[in-house]
CSV table of C-alpha atoms in Angstrom, one decimal:
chain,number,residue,atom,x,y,z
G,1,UNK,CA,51.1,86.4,148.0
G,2,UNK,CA,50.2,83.3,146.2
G,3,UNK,CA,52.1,82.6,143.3
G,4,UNK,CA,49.4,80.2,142.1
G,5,UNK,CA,47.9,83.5,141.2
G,6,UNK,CA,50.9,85.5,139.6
G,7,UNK,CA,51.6,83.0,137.3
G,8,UNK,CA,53.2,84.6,134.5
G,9,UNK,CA,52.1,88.0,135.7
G,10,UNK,CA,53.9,90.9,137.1
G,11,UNK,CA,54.8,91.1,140.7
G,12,UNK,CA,52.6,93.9,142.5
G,13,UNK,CA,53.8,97.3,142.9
G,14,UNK,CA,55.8,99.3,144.9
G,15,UNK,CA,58.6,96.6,144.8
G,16,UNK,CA,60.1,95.4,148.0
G,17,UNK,CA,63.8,95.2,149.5
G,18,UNK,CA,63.7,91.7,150.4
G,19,UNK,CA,61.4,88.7,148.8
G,20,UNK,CA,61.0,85.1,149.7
G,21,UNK,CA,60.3,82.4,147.7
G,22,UNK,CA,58.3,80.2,150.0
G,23,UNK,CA,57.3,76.7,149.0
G,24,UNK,CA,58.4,73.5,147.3
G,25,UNK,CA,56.5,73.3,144.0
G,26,UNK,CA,59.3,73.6,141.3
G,27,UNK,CA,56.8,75.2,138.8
G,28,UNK,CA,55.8,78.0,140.7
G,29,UNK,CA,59.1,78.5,142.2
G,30,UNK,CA,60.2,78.9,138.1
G,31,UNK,CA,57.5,81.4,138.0
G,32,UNK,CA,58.7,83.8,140.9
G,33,UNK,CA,62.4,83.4,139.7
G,34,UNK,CA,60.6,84.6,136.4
G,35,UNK,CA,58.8,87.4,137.8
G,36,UNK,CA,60.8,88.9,140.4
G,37,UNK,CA,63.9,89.1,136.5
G,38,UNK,CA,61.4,90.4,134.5
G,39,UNK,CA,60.3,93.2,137.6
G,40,UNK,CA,64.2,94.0,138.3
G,41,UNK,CA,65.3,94.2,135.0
G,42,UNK,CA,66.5,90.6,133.8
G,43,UNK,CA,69.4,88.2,134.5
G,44,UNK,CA,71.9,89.7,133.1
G,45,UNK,CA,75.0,91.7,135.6
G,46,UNK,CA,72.5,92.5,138.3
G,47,UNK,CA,70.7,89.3,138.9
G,48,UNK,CA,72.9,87.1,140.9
G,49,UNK,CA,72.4,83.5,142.1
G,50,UNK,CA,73.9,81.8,145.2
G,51,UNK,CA,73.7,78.5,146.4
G,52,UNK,CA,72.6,78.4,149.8
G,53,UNK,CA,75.0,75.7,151.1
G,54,UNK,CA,78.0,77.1,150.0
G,55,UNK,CA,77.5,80.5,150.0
G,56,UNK,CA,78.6,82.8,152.9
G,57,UNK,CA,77.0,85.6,154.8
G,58,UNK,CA,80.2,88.3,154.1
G,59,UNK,CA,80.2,86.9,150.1
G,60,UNK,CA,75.7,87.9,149.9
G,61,UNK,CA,76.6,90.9,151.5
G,62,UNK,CA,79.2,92.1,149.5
G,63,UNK,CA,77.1,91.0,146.9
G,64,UNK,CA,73.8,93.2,148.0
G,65,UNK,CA,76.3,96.0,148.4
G,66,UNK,CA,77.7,95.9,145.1
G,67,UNK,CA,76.3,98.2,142.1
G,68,UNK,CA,75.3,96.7,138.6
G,69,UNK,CA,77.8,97.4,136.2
G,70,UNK,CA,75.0,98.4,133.7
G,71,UNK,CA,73.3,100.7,136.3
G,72,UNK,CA,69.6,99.3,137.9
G,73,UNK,CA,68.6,97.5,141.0
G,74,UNK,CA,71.2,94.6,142.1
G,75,UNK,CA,69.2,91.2,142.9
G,76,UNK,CA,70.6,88.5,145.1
G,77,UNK,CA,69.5,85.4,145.2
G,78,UNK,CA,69.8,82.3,147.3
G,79,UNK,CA,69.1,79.3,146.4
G,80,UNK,CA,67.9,76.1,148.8
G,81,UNK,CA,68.3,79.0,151.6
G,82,UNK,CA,66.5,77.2,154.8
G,83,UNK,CA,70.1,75.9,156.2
G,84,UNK,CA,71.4,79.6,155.5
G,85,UNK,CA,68.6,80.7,157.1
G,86,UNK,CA,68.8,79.0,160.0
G,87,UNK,CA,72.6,79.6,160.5
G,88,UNK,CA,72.5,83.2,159.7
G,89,UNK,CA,69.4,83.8,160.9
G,90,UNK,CA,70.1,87.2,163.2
G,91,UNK,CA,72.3,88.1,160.8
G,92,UNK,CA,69.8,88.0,157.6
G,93,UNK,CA,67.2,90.3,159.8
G,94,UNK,CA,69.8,93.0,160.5
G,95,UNK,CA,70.7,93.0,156.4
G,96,UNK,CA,67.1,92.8,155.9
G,97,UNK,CA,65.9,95.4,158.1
G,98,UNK,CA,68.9,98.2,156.3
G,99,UNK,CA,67.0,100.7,154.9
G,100,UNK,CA,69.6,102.2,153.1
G,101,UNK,CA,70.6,98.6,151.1
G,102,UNK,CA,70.2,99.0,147.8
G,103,UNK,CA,70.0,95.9,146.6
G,104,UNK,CA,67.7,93.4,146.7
G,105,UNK,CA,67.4,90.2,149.0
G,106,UNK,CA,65.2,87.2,148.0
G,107,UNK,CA,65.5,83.7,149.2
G,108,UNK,CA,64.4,80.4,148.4
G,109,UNK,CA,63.3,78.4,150.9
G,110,UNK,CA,60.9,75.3,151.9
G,111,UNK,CA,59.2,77.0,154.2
G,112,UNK,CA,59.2,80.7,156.3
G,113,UNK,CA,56.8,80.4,159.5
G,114,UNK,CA,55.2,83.6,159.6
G,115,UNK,CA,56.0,84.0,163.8
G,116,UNK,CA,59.6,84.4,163.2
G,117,UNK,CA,61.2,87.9,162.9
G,118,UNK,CA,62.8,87.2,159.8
G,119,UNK,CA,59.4,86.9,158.0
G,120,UNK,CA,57.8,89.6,159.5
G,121,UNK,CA,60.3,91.7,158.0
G,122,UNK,CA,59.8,90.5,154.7
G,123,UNK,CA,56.2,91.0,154.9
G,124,UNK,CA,53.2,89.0,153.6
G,125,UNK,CA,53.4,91.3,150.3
G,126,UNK,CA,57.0,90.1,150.2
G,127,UNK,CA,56.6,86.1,150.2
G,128,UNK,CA,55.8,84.7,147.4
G,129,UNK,CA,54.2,81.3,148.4
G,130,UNK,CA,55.2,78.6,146.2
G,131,UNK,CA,53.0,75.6,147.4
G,132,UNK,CA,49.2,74.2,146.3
G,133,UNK,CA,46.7,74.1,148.6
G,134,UNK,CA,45.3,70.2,148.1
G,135,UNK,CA,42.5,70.2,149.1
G,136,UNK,CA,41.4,73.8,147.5
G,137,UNK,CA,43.0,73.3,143.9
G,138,UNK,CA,40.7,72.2,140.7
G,139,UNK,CA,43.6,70.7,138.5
G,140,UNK,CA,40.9,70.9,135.6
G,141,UNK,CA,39.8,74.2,136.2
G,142,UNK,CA,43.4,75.5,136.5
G,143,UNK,CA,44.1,73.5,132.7
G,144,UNK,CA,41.3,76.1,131.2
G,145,UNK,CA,42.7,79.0,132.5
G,146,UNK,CA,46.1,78.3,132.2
G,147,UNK,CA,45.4,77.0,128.6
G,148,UNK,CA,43.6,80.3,127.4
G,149,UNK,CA,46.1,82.5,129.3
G,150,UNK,CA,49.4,80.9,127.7
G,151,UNK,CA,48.3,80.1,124.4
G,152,UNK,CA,45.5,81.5,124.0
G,153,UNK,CA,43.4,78.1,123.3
G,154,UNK,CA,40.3,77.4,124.9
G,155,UNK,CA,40.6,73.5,126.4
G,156,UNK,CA,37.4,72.3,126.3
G,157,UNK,CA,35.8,71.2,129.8
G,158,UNK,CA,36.0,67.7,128.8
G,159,UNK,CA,39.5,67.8,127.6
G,160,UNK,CA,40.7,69.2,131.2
G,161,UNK,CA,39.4,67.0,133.0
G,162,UNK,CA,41.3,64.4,131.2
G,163,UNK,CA,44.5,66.3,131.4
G,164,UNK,CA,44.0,66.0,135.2
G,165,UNK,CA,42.7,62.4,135.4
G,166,UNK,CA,46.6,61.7,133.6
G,167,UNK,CA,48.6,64.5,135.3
G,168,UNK,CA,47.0,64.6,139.0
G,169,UNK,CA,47.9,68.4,140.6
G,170,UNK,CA,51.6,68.4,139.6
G,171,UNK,CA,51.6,72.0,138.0
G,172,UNK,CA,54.9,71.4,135.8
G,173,UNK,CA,53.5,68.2,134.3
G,174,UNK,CA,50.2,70.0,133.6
G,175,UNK,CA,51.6,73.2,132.1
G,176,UNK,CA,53.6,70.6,129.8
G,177,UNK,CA,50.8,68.9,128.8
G,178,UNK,CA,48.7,71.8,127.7
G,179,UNK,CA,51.5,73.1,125.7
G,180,UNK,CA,51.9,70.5,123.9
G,181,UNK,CA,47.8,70.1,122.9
G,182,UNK,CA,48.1,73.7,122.3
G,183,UNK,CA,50.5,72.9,119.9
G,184,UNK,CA,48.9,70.1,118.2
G,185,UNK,CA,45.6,71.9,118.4
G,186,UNK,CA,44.7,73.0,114.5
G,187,UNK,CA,42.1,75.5,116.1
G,188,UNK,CA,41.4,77.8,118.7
G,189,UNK,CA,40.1,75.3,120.5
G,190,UNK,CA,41.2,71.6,122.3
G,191,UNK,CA,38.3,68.9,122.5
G,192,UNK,CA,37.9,65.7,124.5
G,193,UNK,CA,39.2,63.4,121.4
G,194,UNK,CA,42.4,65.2,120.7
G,195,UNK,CA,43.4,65.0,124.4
G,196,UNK,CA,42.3,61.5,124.7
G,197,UNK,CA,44.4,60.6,121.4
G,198,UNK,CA,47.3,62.8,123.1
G,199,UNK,CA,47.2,61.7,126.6
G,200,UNK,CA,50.4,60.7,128.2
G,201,UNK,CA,49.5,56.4,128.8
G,202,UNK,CA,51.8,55.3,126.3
G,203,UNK,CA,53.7,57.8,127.3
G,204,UNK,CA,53.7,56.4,130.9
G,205,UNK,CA,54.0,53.0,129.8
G,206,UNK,CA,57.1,53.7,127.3
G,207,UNK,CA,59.0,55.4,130.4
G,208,UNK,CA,58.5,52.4,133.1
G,209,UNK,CA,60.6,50.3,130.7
G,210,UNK,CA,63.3,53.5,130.6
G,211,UNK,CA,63.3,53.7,133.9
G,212,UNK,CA,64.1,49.8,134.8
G,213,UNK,CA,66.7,50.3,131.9
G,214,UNK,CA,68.5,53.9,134.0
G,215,UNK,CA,68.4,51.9,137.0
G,216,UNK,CA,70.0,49.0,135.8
G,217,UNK,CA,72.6,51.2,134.0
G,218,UNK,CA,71.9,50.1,130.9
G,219,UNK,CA,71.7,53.3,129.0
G,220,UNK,CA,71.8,52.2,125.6
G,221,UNK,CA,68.6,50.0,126.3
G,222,UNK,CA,67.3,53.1,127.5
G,223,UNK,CA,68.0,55.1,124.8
G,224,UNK,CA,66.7,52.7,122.3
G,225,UNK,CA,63.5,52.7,124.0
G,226,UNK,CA,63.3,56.2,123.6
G,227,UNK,CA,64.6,55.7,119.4
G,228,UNK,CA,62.0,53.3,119.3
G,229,UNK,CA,58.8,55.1,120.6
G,230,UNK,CA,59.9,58.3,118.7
G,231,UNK,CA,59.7,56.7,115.6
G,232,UNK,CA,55.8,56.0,115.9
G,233,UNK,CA,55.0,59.4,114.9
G,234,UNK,CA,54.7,63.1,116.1
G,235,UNK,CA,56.8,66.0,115.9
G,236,UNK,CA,60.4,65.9,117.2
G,237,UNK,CA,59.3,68.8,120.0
G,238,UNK,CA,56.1,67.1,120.7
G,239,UNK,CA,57.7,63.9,122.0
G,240,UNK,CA,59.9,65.4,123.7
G,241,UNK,CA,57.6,67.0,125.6
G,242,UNK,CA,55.9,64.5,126.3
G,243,UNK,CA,58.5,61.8,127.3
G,244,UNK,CA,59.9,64.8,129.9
G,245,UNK,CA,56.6,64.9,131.3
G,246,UNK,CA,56.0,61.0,132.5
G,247,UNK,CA,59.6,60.7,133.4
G,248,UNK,CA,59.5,63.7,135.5
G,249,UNK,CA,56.7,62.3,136.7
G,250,UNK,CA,58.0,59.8,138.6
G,251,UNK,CA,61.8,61.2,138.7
G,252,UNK,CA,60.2,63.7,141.3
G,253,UNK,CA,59.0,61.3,143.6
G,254,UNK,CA,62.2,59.3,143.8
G,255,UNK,CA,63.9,62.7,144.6
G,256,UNK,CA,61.8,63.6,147.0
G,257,UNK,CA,62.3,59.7,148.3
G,258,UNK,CA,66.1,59.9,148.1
G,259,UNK,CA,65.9,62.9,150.4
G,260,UNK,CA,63.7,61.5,153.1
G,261,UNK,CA,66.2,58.3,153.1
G,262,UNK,CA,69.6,60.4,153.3
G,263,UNK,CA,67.4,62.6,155.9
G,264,UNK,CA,67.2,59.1,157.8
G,265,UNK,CA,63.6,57.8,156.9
G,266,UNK,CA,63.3,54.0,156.4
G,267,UNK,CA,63.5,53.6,152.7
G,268,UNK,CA,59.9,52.0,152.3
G,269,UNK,CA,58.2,55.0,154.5
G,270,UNK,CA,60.2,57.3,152.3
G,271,UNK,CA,59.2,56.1,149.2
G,272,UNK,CA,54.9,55.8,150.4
G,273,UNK,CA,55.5,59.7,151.9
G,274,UNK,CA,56.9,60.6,148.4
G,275,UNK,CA,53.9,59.4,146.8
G,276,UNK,CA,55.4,56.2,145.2
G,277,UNK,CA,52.5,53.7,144.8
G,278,UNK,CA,53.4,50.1,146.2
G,279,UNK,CA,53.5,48.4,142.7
G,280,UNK,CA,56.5,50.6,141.6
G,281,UNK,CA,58.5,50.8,145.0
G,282,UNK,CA,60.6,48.2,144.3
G,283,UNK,CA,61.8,49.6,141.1
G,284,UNK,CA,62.1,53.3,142.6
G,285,UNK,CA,64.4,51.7,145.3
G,286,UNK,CA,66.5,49.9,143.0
G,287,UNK,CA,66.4,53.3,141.0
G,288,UNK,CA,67.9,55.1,144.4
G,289,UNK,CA,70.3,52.2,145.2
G,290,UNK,CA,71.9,53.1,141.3
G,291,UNK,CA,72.6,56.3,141.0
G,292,UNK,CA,73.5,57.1,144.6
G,293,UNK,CA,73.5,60.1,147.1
G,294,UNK,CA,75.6,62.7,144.9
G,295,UNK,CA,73.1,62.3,142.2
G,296,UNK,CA,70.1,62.2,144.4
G,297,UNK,CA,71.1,65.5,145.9
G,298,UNK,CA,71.0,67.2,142.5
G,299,UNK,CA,68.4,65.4,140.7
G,300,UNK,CA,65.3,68.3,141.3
G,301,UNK,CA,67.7,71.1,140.3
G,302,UNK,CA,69.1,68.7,137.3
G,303,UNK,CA,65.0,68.1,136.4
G,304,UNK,CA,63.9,71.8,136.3
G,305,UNK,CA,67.2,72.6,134.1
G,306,UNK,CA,66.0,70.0,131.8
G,307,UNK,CA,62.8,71.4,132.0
G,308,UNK,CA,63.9,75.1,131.4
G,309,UNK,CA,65.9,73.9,128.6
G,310,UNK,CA,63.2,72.1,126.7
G,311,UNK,CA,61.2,74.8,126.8
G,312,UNK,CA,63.9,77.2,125.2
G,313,UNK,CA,67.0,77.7,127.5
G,314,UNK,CA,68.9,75.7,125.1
G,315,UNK,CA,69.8,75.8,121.9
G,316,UNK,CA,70.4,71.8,122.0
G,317,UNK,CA,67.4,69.8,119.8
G,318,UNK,CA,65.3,68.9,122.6
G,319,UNK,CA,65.8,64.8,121.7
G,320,UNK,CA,69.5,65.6,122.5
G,321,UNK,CA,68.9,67.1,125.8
G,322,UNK,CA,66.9,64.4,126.8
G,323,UNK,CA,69.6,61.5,125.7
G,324,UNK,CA,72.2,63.2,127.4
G,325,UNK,CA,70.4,63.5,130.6
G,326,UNK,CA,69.5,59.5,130.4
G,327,UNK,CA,73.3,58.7,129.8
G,328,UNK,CA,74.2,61.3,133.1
G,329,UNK,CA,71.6,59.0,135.3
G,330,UNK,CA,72.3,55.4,133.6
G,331,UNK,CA,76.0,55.8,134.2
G,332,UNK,CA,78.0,54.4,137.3
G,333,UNK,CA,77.6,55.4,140.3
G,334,UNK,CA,79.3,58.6,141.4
């Protein structure tokens, strides 16, 4: 199944054993976590969380076997799961093929090829593919739906196609940026001006100079950048939003880079397959040189729990959340 499509939707019935989160787009990985809660009851005692490299086999099956303290189904999940997939591999198909387990199996992974057993078992109802298909996907026609279906606004087809001119086909930046015109919007409706007068260029501009300021571990600097642009108006929430958004933005791509290098790709191949343009590679490696592999390893996860907190996992005011994570990657390195 295509998660592109379930956004915010329930998961299809019956309900399955086992599920697999297939895919690497953070934003519609968020979405399946989402669904697959809200279809087996929440996060509370039965919704468990492993991460893949340092859980054990034993540990998630103890874990599948054990009941809910509050009664329901038990969930468990496993985080970055393609390493634990591949060493437990015969292993996972025997748990997965138990009828009589009660709990539920779901696992997080880059990628399941559907010829191996382990997939077929899960089923194609059962993966919930997590990926956009580039050459198929209409950025602007995605903002109009998404728009009227989460905030009920109708974005003009003018405005979308500005939205994607700024924000590309990352689906996290773009649902960012409509909530945020959908806040600001006075109507029921977003038109071409207030999206041009809300578009993210200062935005962008404001973030390169945070950025050089991070990687020269100058956080102060960096945070009186932020003071500074804050002060020219808007709501507190509003540029929050969007500062996450353009420094996400590029924060993705030099996670994705860091990986490729510590994965053993030359650093300027790394940073051209992670979609860094050559203008900014010289600051992205210096970026990477700063804060080092611990903090490369963690810095998705740390950007979608920023991201997740922003939008109301926190009870932090969003300017806090967003100084405290530029002090975290401006400090020395680990």
């Amino acid at each position: 199944m295509q998660m592109l499509d379930l956004v915010d939707r329930p998961l299809p019935k019956p309900y399955r054993s086992n599920y697999a989160i297939a895919g690497k787009d953070y934003f519609l990985r968020l979405a399946a976590m989402r669904a697959l809660q809200q279809a087996f009851g929440g996060d509370g005692d039965g919704f468990t969380r492993h991460e893949g490299p340092k859980v054990d086999f034993a540990t998630l099956a103890d874990d599948l076997g054990t009941g809910s303290l509050f009664g329901g189904t038990r969930v468990a999940l496993v985080d970055d799961a393609d390493t634990f997939v591949t060493k437990n591999r015969a292993a996972l198909e025997k748990l997965a093929s138990n009828a009589e387990r009660s709990g539920v199996l779901v696992l997080v992974v880059d990628s399941l090829p559907s010829n191996t057993k382990l997939a077929k078992i899960i089923g194609e109802e059962g993966t919930l593919r997590c990926e956009v298909d580039a050459k198929g996907f209409n950025p602007a026609s995605w903002c109009r739906a998404r728009c009227q279906q989460a905030h009920g606004k109708k974005l003009m087809p003018e405005a979308a196609q500005i939205v994607a001119e700024q924000h590309g086909k990352d689906l996290g930046l773009l649902d960012m940026e409509l909530a945020k015109l959908a806040a600001a919007a006075p109507g029921d409706s977003i038109d071409a001006p207030l999206a041009e007068s809300l578009s993210g260029t200062t935005a962008q501009a404001v973030v390169w100079k945070v950025f050089d300021a991070i990687a020269a571990g100058q956080a102060s600097m960096a945070l009186r950048i932020m003071d500074d642009q804050f002060s020219h108006g808007g709501t507190p929430i509003e540029n929050s939003m969007k500062f996450n958004g353009a420094l996400a933005f590029h924060m993705r791509r030099v996670a994705k880079a860091g990986r490729k290098v510590m994965g053993g790709t030359p650093m300027r191949q790394a940073l051209n397959e992670s979609g860094i343009a050559p203008f900014a590679a010289g600051p992205a490696e210096k970026m990477l040189m700063h804060l080092g592999r611990r903090r490369i390893a963690r810095l998705s996860e740390d950007l979608v729990r920023l991201d997740m907190a922003l939008k109301g996992g926190s009870r932090l005011p969003h300017r806090a959340l967003l100084e405290r994570f530029i002090i975290r990657l401006a400090g020395a390195r680990e």
